[in-house]
Protein backbone atom coordinates (compact mmCIF):
# COMPACT_ATOMS: atom_id res chain seq x y z
CA UNK A 1 0.00 0.00 0.00
CA UNK A 2 1.39 3.47 -0.88
CA UNK A 3 2.59 5.59 2.03
CA UNK A 4 0.11 8.22 3.22
CA UNK A 5 -2.95 6.59 1.63
CA UNK A 6 -5.74 6.24 4.19
CA UNK A 7 -7.97 3.25 3.53
CA UNK A 8 -9.80 3.42 6.85
CA UNK A 9 -13.58 3.50 7.02
CA UNK A 10 -14.31 4.59 10.61
CA UNK A 11 -14.58 8.06 12.08
CA UNK A 12 -14.23 7.88 15.86
CA UNK A 13 -14.60 10.43 18.63
CA UNK A 14 -12.32 11.32 21.53
CA UNK A 15 -13.13 11.43 25.23
CA UNK A 16 -11.67 14.80 26.14
CA UNK A 17 -9.15 17.54 25.43
CA UNK A 18 -6.10 15.24 25.24
CA UNK A 19 -5.47 11.85 23.66
CA UNK A 20 -5.68 8.91 26.03
CA UNK A 21 -3.37 5.93 25.68
CA UNK A 22 -6.30 3.85 24.39
CA UNK A 23 -7.20 6.51 21.79
CA UNK A 24 -3.58 6.63 20.66
CA UNK A 25 -3.75 2.88 20.00
CA UNK A 26 -7.13 3.16 18.24
CA UNK A 27 -5.94 5.92 15.93
CA UNK A 28 -3.04 3.75 14.82
CA UNK A 29 -5.42 1.03 13.55
CA UNK A 30 -5.70 0.88 9.74
CA UNK A 31 -9.52 0.76 9.87
CA UNK A 32 -9.70 4.25 11.36
CA UNK A 33 -10.07 7.03 8.79
CA UNK A 34 -10.20 9.91 11.24
CA UNK A 35 -11.91 11.63 14.14
CA UNK A 36 -14.92 13.84 14.77
CA UNK A 37 -14.40 16.50 17.42
CA UNK A 38 -17.11 17.75 19.79
CA UNK A 39 -17.46 20.53 22.37
CA UNK A 40 -16.01 18.23 25.03
CA UNK A 41 -12.76 18.21 23.03
CA UNK A 42 -12.37 21.99 23.17
CA UNK A 43 -11.07 24.37 25.85
CA UNK A 44 -9.15 26.93 23.79
CA UNK A 45 -7.60 27.38 20.37
CA UNK A 46 -4.15 26.59 21.78
CA UNK A 47 -5.40 23.36 23.36
CA UNK A 48 -7.21 22.43 20.13
CA UNK A 49 -4.07 22.96 18.05
CA UNK A 50 -2.12 20.78 20.52
CA UNK A 51 -4.78 18.05 20.31
CA UNK A 52 -4.71 18.13 16.49
CA UNK A 53 -0.91 17.98 16.57
CA UNK A 54 -1.01 14.92 18.86
CA UNK A 55 -3.46 13.19 16.49
CA UNK A 56 -1.22 13.99 13.51
CA UNK A 57 1.75 12.57 15.43
CA UNK A 58 -0.05 9.22 15.54
CA UNK A 59 -0.95 9.28 11.83
CA UNK A 60 -0.62 12.18 9.43
CA UNK A 61 -3.32 10.82 7.10
CA UNK A 62 -6.18 10.89 9.61
CA UNK A 63 -9.13 13.09 8.68
CA UNK A 64 -10.01 15.56 11.45
CA UNK A 65 -13.65 16.72 11.34
CA UNK A 66 -16.05 18.86 13.37
CA UNK A 67 -19.63 20.07 13.06
CA UNK A 68 -19.07 23.84 13.15
CA UNK A 69 -22.01 24.92 11.04
CA UNK A 70 -23.17 27.84 13.17
CA UNK A 71 -26.16 28.67 15.33
CA UNK A 72 -26.85 26.08 18.02
CA UNK A 73 -24.51 23.61 16.31
CA UNK A 74 -21.10 25.18 16.75
CA UNK A 75 -18.71 22.96 18.71
CA UNK A 76 -15.97 25.56 19.20
CA UNK A 77 -17.20 28.89 20.53
CA UNK A 78 -14.67 30.85 22.63
CA UNK A 79 -11.94 32.07 20.30
CA UNK A 80 -14.04 31.42 17.19
CA UNK A 81 -16.46 33.69 15.35
CA UNK A 82 -20.09 32.98 16.29
CA UNK A 83 -21.79 32.06 13.03
CA UNK A 84 -25.53 32.30 12.34
CA UNK A 85 -27.59 29.20 11.56
CA UNK A 86 -28.23 28.56 7.87
CA UNK A 87 -31.84 29.63 8.25
CA UNK A 88 -30.76 33.18 9.16
CA UNK A 89 -29.71 33.87 5.58
CA UNK A 90 -33.35 33.61 4.46
CA UNK A 91 -34.16 37.15 5.58
CA UNK A 92 -31.88 38.62 2.89
CA UNK A 93 -32.50 38.98 -0.82
CA UNK A 94 -30.96 36.18 -2.99
CA UNK A 95 -27.75 38.08 -3.81
CA UNK A 96 -27.18 38.90 -0.15
CA UNK A 97 -27.95 35.29 0.83
CA UNK A 98 -25.24 34.07 -1.49
CA UNK A 99 -22.72 36.61 -0.18
CA UNK A 100 -23.54 35.93 3.48
CA UNK A 101 -23.33 32.15 3.03
CA UNK A 102 -20.08 32.45 1.07
CA UNK A 103 -18.46 34.80 3.58
CA UNK A 104 -19.59 32.73 6.58
CA UNK A 105 -18.32 29.53 4.95
CA UNK A 106 -15.00 31.13 4.13
CA UNK A 107 -14.61 32.48 7.67
CA UNK A 108 -15.53 29.16 9.28
CA UNK A 109 -13.17 27.23 7.00
CA UNK A 110 -10.26 29.60 7.55
CA UNK A 111 -10.64 29.40 11.34
CA UNK A 112 -10.77 25.58 11.25
CA UNK A 113 -7.86 25.26 8.81
CA UNK A 114 -5.76 27.53 11.04
CA UNK A 115 -6.21 24.91 13.77
CA UNK A 116 -5.39 21.98 11.46
CA UNK A 117 -8.96 20.72 11.03
CA UNK A 118 -9.74 19.21 7.63
CA UNK A 119 -13.51 19.12 7.29
CA UNK A 120 -16.69 20.68 8.66
CA UNK A 121 -19.69 18.36 8.68
CA UNK A 122 -22.26 21.15 8.47
CA UNK A 123 -25.27 20.79 6.17
CA UNK A 124 -25.14 22.11 2.65
CA UNK A 125 -28.41 20.73 1.28
CA UNK A 126 -30.72 20.67 4.32
CA UNK A 127 -33.93 22.48 3.41
CA UNK A 128 -36.51 23.47 6.02
CA UNK A 129 -39.99 22.87 4.60
CA UNK A 130 -41.52 23.43 8.05
CA UNK A 131 -42.65 19.81 8.32
CA UNK A 132 -40.34 18.67 11.11
CA UNK A 133 -38.50 20.37 13.98
CA UNK A 134 -35.43 18.16 13.40
CA UNK A 135 -33.86 20.41 10.77
CA UNK A 136 -34.62 23.53 12.81
CA UNK A 137 -32.37 26.53 12.20
CA UNK A 138 -29.76 24.32 10.55
CA UNK A 139 -31.68 24.11 7.30
CA UNK A 140 -31.96 26.71 4.58
CA UNK A 141 -35.40 28.18 3.93
CA UNK A 142 -37.50 26.57 1.23
CA UNK A 143 -39.03 29.06 -1.18
CA UNK A 144 -42.03 28.26 -3.34
Tab-separated table of C-alpha atoms in Angstrom:
chain	number	residue	atom	x	y	z
A	1	UNK	CA	0.000	0.000	0.000
A	2	UNK	CA	1.393	3.469	-0.877
A	3	UNK	CA	2.595	5.587	2.029
A	4	UNK	CA	0.107	8.215	3.221
A	5	UNK	CA	-2.952	6.594	1.630
A	6	UNK	CA	-5.735	6.243	4.190
A	7	UNK	CA	-7.967	3.254	3.527
A	8	UNK	CA	-9.796	3.424	6.847
A	9	UNK	CA	-13.584	3.500	7.024
A	10	UNK	CA	-14.308	4.586	10.608
A	11	UNK	CA	-14.581	8.057	12.083
A	12	UNK	CA	-14.233	7.883	15.857
A	13	UNK	CA	-14.601	10.428	18.626
A	14	UNK	CA	-12.316	11.317	21.525
A	15	UNK	CA	-13.125	11.433	25.230
A	16	UNK	CA	-11.668	14.796	26.144
A	17	UNK	CA	-9.146	17.536	25.432
A	18	UNK	CA	-6.097	15.240	25.240
A	19	UNK	CA	-5.470	11.852	23.663
A	20	UNK	CA	-5.678	8.914	26.033
A	21	UNK	CA	-3.369	5.931	25.678
A	22	UNK	CA	-6.298	3.851	24.390
A	23	UNK	CA	-7.197	6.506	21.789
A	24	UNK	CA	-3.576	6.629	20.661
A	25	UNK	CA	-3.754	2.878	19.997
A	26	UNK	CA	-7.133	3.161	18.244
A	27	UNK	CA	-5.936	5.922	15.931
A	28	UNK	CA	-3.042	3.747	14.816
A	29	UNK	CA	-5.416	1.034	13.550
A	30	UNK	CA	-5.699	0.878	9.738
A	31	UNK	CA	-9.519	0.763	9.868
A	32	UNK	CA	-9.698	4.249	11.359
A	33	UNK	CA	-10.068	7.033	8.789
A	34	UNK	CA	-10.205	9.913	11.244
A	35	UNK	CA	-11.912	11.628	14.135
A	36	UNK	CA	-14.922	13.836	14.773
A	37	UNK	CA	-14.396	16.503	17.416
A	38	UNK	CA	-17.111	17.752	19.785
A	39	UNK	CA	-17.462	20.527	22.365
A	40	UNK	CA	-16.006	18.228	25.026
A	41	UNK	CA	-12.755	18.206	23.030
A	42	UNK	CA	-12.366	21.987	23.166
A	43	UNK	CA	-11.074	24.366	25.849
A	44	UNK	CA	-9.146	26.928	23.793
A	45	UNK	CA	-7.597	27.382	20.370
A	46	UNK	CA	-4.149	26.590	21.783
A	47	UNK	CA	-5.403	23.359	23.360
A	48	UNK	CA	-7.210	22.428	20.125
A	49	UNK	CA	-4.071	22.959	18.050
A	50	UNK	CA	-2.116	20.783	20.516
A	51	UNK	CA	-4.780	18.052	20.306
A	52	UNK	CA	-4.715	18.126	16.492
A	53	UNK	CA	-0.911	17.984	16.571
A	54	UNK	CA	-1.009	14.924	18.855
A	55	UNK	CA	-3.461	13.194	16.493
A	56	UNK	CA	-1.218	13.988	13.515
A	57	UNK	CA	1.752	12.571	15.434
A	58	UNK	CA	-0.045	9.223	15.541
A	59	UNK	CA	-0.946	9.285	11.829
A	60	UNK	CA	-0.617	12.180	9.427
A	61	UNK	CA	-3.323	10.816	7.098
A	62	UNK	CA	-6.181	10.892	9.615
A	63	UNK	CA	-9.130	13.087	8.675
A	64	UNK	CA	-10.013	15.563	11.447
A	65	UNK	CA	-13.648	16.716	11.343
A	66	UNK	CA	-16.052	18.861	13.366
A	67	UNK	CA	-19.629	20.066	13.064
A	68	UNK	CA	-19.070	23.836	13.150
A	69	UNK	CA	-22.014	24.923	11.037
A	70	UNK	CA	-23.171	27.839	13.171
A	71	UNK	CA	-26.156	28.667	15.326
A	72	UNK	CA	-26.848	26.077	18.016
A	73	UNK	CA	-24.505	23.610	16.309
A	74	UNK	CA	-21.097	25.176	16.754
A	75	UNK	CA	-18.707	22.964	18.705
A	76	UNK	CA	-15.973	25.564	19.201
A	77	UNK	CA	-17.196	28.894	20.534
A	78	UNK	CA	-14.674	30.854	22.629
A	79	UNK	CA	-11.940	32.068	20.298
A	80	UNK	CA	-14.042	31.421	17.186
A	81	UNK	CA	-16.462	33.693	15.353
A	82	UNK	CA	-20.090	32.977	16.290
A	83	UNK	CA	-21.789	32.062	13.028
A	84	UNK	CA	-25.531	32.304	12.340
A	85	UNK	CA	-27.588	29.200	11.559
A	86	UNK	CA	-28.229	28.564	7.868
A	87	UNK	CA	-31.844	29.634	8.254
A	88	UNK	CA	-30.759	33.175	9.164
A	89	UNK	CA	-29.710	33.866	5.578
A	90	UNK	CA	-33.347	33.605	4.457
A	91	UNK	CA	-34.155	37.154	5.580
A	92	UNK	CA	-31.881	38.617	2.888
A	93	UNK	CA	-32.498	38.977	-0.824
A	94	UNK	CA	-30.955	36.178	-2.986
A	95	UNK	CA	-27.750	38.083	-3.813
A	96	UNK	CA	-27.177	38.900	-0.155
A	97	UNK	CA	-27.955	35.291	0.827
A	98	UNK	CA	-25.235	34.067	-1.488
A	99	UNK	CA	-22.723	36.612	-0.183
A	100	UNK	CA	-23.538	35.925	3.476
A	101	UNK	CA	-23.333	32.149	3.032
A	102	UNK	CA	-20.080	32.446	1.071
A	103	UNK	CA	-18.457	34.797	3.582
A	104	UNK	CA	-19.588	32.726	6.585
A	105	UNK	CA	-18.323	29.530	4.952
A	106	UNK	CA	-15.000	31.133	4.126
A	107	UNK	CA	-14.606	32.479	7.672
A	108	UNK	CA	-15.535	29.156	9.282
A	109	UNK	CA	-13.168	27.230	6.996
A	110	UNK	CA	-10.263	29.605	7.554
A	111	UNK	CA	-10.637	29.400	11.339
A	112	UNK	CA	-10.773	25.585	11.247
A	113	UNK	CA	-7.865	25.263	8.807
A	114	UNK	CA	-5.761	27.531	11.042
A	115	UNK	CA	-6.210	24.909	13.774
A	116	UNK	CA	-5.394	21.985	11.463
A	117	UNK	CA	-8.957	20.722	11.026
A	118	UNK	CA	-9.739	19.213	7.626
A	119	UNK	CA	-13.513	19.121	7.289
A	120	UNK	CA	-16.689	20.682	8.661
A	121	UNK	CA	-19.687	18.357	8.679
A	122	UNK	CA	-22.260	21.154	8.466
A	123	UNK	CA	-25.268	20.795	6.167
A	124	UNK	CA	-25.136	22.113	2.647
A	125	UNK	CA	-28.406	20.735	1.285
A	126	UNK	CA	-30.722	20.670	4.324
A	127	UNK	CA	-33.928	22.478	3.413
A	128	UNK	CA	-36.513	23.465	6.017
A	129	UNK	CA	-39.988	22.870	4.601
A	130	UNK	CA	-41.518	23.432	8.047
A	131	UNK	CA	-42.651	19.808	8.320
A	132	UNK	CA	-40.336	18.667	11.107
A	133	UNK	CA	-38.499	20.374	13.982
A	134	UNK	CA	-35.431	18.165	13.400
A	135	UNK	CA	-33.860	20.410	10.768
A	136	UNK	CA	-34.621	23.535	12.807
A	137	UNK	CA	-32.371	26.528	12.199
A	138	UNK	CA	-29.762	24.318	10.551
A	139	UNK	CA	-31.680	24.110	7.297
A	140	UNK	CA	-31.956	26.708	4.585
A	141	UNK	CA	-35.397	28.185	3.927
A	142	UNK	CA	-37.499	26.572	1.233
A	143	UNK	CA	-39.031	29.059	-1.184
A	144	UNK	CA	-42.029	28.260	-3.340
